[in-house]
Short mmCIF file of C-alpha atoms in Angstrom, two decimals:
data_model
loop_
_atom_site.label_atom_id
_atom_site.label_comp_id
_atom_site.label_asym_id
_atom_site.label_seq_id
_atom_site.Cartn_x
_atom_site.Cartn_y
_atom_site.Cartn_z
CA UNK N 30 94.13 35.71 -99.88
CA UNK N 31 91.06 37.64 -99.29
CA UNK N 32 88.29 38.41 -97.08
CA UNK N 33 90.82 37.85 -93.97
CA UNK N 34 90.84 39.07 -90.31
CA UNK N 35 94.55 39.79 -89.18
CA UNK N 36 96.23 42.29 -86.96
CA UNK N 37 97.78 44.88 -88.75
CA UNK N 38 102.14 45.17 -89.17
CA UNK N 39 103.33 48.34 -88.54
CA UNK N 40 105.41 48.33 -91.42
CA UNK N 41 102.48 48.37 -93.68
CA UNK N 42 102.19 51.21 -95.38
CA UNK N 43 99.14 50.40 -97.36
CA UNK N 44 96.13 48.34 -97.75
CA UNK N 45 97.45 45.49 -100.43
CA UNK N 46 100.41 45.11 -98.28
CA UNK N 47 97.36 43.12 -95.75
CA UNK N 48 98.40 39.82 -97.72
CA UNK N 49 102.04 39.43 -96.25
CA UNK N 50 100.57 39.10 -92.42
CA UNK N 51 102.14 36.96 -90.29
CA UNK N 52 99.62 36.19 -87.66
CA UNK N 53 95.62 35.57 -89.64
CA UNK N 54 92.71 34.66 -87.64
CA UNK N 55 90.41 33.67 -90.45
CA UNK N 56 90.03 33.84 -94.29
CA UNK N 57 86.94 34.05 -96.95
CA UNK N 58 85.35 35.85 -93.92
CA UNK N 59 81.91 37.29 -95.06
CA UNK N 60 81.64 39.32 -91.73
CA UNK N 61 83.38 40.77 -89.00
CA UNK N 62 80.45 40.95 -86.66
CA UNK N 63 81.71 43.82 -83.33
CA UNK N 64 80.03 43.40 -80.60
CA UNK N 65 79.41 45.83 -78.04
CA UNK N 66 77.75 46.48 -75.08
CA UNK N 67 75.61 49.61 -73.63
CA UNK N 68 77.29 48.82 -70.42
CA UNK N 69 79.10 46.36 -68.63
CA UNK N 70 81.67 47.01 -69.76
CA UNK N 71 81.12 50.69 -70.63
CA UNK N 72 80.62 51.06 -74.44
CA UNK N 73 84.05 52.52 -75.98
CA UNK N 74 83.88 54.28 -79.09
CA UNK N 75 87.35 54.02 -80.08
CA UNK N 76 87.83 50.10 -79.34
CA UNK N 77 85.02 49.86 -81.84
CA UNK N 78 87.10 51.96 -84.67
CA UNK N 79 90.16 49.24 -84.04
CA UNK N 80 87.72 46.72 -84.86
CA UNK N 81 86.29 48.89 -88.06
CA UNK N 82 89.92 48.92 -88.98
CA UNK N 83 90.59 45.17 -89.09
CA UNK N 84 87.38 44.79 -91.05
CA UNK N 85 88.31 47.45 -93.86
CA UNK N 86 92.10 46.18 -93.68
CA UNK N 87 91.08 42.74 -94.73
CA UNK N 88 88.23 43.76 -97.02
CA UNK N 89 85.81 42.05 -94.69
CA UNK N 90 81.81 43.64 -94.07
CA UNK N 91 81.68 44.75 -90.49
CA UNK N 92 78.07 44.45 -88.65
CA UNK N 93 78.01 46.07 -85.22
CA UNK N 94 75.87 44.52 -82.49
CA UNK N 95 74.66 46.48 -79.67
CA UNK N 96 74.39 44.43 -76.96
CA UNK N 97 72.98 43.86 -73.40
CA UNK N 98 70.25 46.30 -74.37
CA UNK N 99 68.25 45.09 -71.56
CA UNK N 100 70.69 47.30 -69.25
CA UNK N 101 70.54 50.94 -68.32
CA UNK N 102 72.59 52.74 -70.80
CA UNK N 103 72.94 55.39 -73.16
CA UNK N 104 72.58 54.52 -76.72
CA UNK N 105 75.87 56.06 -78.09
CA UNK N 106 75.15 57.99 -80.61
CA UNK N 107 78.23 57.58 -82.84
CA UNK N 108 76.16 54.50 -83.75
CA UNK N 109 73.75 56.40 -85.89
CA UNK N 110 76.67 57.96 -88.19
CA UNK N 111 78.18 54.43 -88.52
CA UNK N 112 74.30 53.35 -89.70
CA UNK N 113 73.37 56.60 -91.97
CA UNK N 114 76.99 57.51 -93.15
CA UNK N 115 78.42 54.37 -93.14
CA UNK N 116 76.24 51.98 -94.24
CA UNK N 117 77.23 49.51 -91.50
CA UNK N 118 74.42 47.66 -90.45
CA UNK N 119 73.82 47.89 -86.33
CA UNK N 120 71.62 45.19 -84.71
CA UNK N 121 70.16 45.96 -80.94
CA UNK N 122 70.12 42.57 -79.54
CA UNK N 123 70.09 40.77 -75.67
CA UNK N 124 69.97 37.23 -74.92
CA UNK N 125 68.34 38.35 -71.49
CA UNK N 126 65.06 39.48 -73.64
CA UNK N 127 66.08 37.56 -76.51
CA UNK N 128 65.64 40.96 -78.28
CA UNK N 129 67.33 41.29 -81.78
CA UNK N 130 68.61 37.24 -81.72
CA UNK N 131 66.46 36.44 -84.99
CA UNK N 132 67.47 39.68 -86.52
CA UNK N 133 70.53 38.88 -85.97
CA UNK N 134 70.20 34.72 -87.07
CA UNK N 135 69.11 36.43 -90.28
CA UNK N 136 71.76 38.47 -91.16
CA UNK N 137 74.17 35.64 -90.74
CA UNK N 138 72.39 32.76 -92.56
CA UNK N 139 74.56 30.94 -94.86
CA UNK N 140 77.79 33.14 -93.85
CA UNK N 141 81.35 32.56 -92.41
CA UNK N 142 81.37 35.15 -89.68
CA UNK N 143 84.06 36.23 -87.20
CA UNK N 144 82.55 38.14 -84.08
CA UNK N 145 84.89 40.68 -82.53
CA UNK N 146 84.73 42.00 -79.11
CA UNK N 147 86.43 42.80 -75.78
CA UNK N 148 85.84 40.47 -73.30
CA UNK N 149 82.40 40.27 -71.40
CA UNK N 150 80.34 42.02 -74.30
CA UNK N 151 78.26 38.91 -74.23
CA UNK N 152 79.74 37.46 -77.79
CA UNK N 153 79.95 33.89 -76.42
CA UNK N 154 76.07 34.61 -74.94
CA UNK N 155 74.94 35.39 -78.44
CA UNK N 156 76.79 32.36 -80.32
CA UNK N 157 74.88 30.21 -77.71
CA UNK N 158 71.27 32.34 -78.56
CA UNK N 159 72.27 31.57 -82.42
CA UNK N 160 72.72 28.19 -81.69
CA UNK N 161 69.51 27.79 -79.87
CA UNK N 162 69.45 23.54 -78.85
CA UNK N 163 70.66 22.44 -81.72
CA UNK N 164 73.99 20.20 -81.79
CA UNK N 165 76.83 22.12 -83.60
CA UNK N 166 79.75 21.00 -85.13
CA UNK N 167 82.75 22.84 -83.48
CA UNK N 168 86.48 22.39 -85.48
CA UNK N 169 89.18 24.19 -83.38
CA UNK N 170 91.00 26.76 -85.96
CA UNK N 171 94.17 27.87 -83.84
CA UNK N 172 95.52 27.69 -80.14
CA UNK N 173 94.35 31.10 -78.60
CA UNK N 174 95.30 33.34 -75.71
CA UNK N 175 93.72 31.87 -72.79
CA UNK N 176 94.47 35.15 -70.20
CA UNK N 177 92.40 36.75 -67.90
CA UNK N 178 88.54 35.96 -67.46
CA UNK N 179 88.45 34.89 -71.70
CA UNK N 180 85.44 32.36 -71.58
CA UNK N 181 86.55 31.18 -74.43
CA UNK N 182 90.97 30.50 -74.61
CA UNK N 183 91.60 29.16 -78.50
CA UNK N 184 89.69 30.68 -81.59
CA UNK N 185 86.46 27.64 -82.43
CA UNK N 186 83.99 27.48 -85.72
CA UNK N 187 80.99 26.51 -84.67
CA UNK N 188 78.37 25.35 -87.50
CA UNK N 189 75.13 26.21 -87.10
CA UNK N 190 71.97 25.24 -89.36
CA UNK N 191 73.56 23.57 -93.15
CA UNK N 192 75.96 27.02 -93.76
CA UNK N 193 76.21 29.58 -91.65
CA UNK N 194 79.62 29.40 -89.83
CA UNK N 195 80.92 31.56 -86.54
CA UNK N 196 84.33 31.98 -85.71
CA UNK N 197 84.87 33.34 -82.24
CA UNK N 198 88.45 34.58 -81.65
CA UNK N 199 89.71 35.61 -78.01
CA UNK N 200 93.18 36.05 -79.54
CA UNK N 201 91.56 39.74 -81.13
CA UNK N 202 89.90 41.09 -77.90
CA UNK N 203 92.98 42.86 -77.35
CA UNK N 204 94.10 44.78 -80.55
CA UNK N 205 97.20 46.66 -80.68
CA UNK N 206 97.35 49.42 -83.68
CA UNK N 207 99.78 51.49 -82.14
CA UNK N 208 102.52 51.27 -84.59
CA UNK N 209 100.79 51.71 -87.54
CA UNK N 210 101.92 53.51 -90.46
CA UNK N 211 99.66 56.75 -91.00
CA UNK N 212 99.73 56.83 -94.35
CA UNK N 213 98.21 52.93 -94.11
CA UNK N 214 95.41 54.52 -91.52
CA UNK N 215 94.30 56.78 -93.47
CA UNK N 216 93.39 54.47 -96.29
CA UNK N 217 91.16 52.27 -93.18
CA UNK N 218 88.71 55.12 -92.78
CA UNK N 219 86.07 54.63 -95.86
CA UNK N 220 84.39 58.04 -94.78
CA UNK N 221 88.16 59.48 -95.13
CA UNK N 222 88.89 58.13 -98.52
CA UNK N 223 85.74 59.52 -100.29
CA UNK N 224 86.37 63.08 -99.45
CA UNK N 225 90.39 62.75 -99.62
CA UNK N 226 90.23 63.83 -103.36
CA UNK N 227 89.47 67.10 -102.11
CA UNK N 228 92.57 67.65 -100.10
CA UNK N 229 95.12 70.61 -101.20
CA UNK N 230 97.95 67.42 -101.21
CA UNK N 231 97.56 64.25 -102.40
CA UNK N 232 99.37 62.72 -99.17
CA UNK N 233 97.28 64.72 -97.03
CA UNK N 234 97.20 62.86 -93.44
CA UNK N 235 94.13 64.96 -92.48
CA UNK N 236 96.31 66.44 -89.27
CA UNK N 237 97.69 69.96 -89.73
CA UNK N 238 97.32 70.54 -93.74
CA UNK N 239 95.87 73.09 -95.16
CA UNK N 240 92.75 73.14 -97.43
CA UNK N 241 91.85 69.24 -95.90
CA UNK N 242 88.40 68.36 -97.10
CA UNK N 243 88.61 65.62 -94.62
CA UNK N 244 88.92 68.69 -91.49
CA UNK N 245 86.41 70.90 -93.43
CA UNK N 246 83.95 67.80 -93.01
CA UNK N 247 84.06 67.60 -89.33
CA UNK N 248 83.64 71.13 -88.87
CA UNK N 249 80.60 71.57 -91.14
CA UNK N 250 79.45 68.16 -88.69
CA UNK N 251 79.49 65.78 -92.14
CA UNK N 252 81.90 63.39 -90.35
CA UNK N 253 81.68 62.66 -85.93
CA UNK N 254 83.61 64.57 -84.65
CA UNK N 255 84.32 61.65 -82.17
CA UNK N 256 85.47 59.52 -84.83
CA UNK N 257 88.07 61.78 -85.82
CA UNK N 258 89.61 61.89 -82.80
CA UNK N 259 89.55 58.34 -82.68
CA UNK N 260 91.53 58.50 -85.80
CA UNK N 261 94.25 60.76 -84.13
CA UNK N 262 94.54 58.86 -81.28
CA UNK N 263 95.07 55.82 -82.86
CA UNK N 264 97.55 57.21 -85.41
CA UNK N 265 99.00 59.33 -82.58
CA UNK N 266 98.97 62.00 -84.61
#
């Protein structure tokens, strides 16, 4: 299996150990596509790491979308070390203004992508942009969740165009990573990894260590400061 969105077993305790999941949304997925929203709801920094997690745990690109630009908001700035540091493309988009929809369209041509969000981020509003008037083929992948004010209650594919596909999943706007295994976590943040080779100990959870490259970086301001705290709260740690 590859290429696969999947919540994450707590008795993982590293990255190839993603195969032997019990509960996969989608497979051969090109991108995870996160939505999020400058406000209503309130943009959350850390939701948008659990989603960043899923993505590297399944070896899957992520592309964040900033959306409902047409509101007042601040832009959050931990987008702009995601975009520099990262690599991870991040689209501005709004279906009110139709801002960013072709930019968007573009990037997904001729890919299988899942889009990840909590609910009312406006993911369902952006399918329908990318879709534009044209009739769809829609193939039902798994029964869903269905709770609360989900627009959308079982995971659907649409089609749109000859080969782009979009997998919307309601059954992932909730994600639970509470239980996993740190030394798993650690592995899930890319920015982590490179730098890990610097740490005093080779199992070096980036906590409490001594000589941690990883803690050295976030003082010196090379990795957000925010995102490491992210990290600790997930982990509890």
């Amino acid at each position: 299996m590859k290429n696969f969105i999947a919540r994450i077993r707590g008795d993982n305790t590293r990255k190839s150990d993603g195969a032997k999941q019990l509960q996969i949304y989608a497979t051969d997925v090109d991108y995870g596509i996160i939505v999020v929203s400058v406000n209503n709801p309130k943009f959350s920094p850390i939701i948008l790491d659990k989603y960043l997690l899923l993505c590297e745990y399944g070896d899957v690109k992520p592309l964040i979308v900033l959306n409902k630009t047409d509101l007042t908001g601040e832009i959050p700035p931990t987008l702009d070390y995601y975009e520099k540091e990262l690599g991870i493309k991040v689209i501005h988009t709004s279906t009110v203004s139709n801002t960013g929809i072709d930019e968007l369209r573009t990037a997904v041509a001729n890919k299988t992508c899942v889009f990840l969000g909590k609910s009312g981020v406006g993911k369902s509003s952006l399918i329908n942009a990318l879709k534009g008037t044209q009739e769809i083929k829609v193939g039902k992948v798994s029964e869903g969740y269905g709770e609360g004010k989900h627009t959308t209650t079982s995971t659907e594919k649409y089609l749109i165009g000859d080969a782009t596909w979009v997998i919307d999943t309601p059954g992932l706007r909730n994600i639970d990573v509470s239980n996993i295994n740190p030394q798993l976590l650690k592995e899930l943040y890319p920015d982590f990894v490179k730098l890990a080779g610097g740490c005093k100990y080779s199992n070096c959870l980036h906590i409490k260590e001594n000589e941690c490259a990883v803690k050295k970086a976030v003082e010196e301001g090379l990795i957000a400061k925010e995102r490491y705290d992210n990290y600790l709260k997930i982990g509890k740690l």
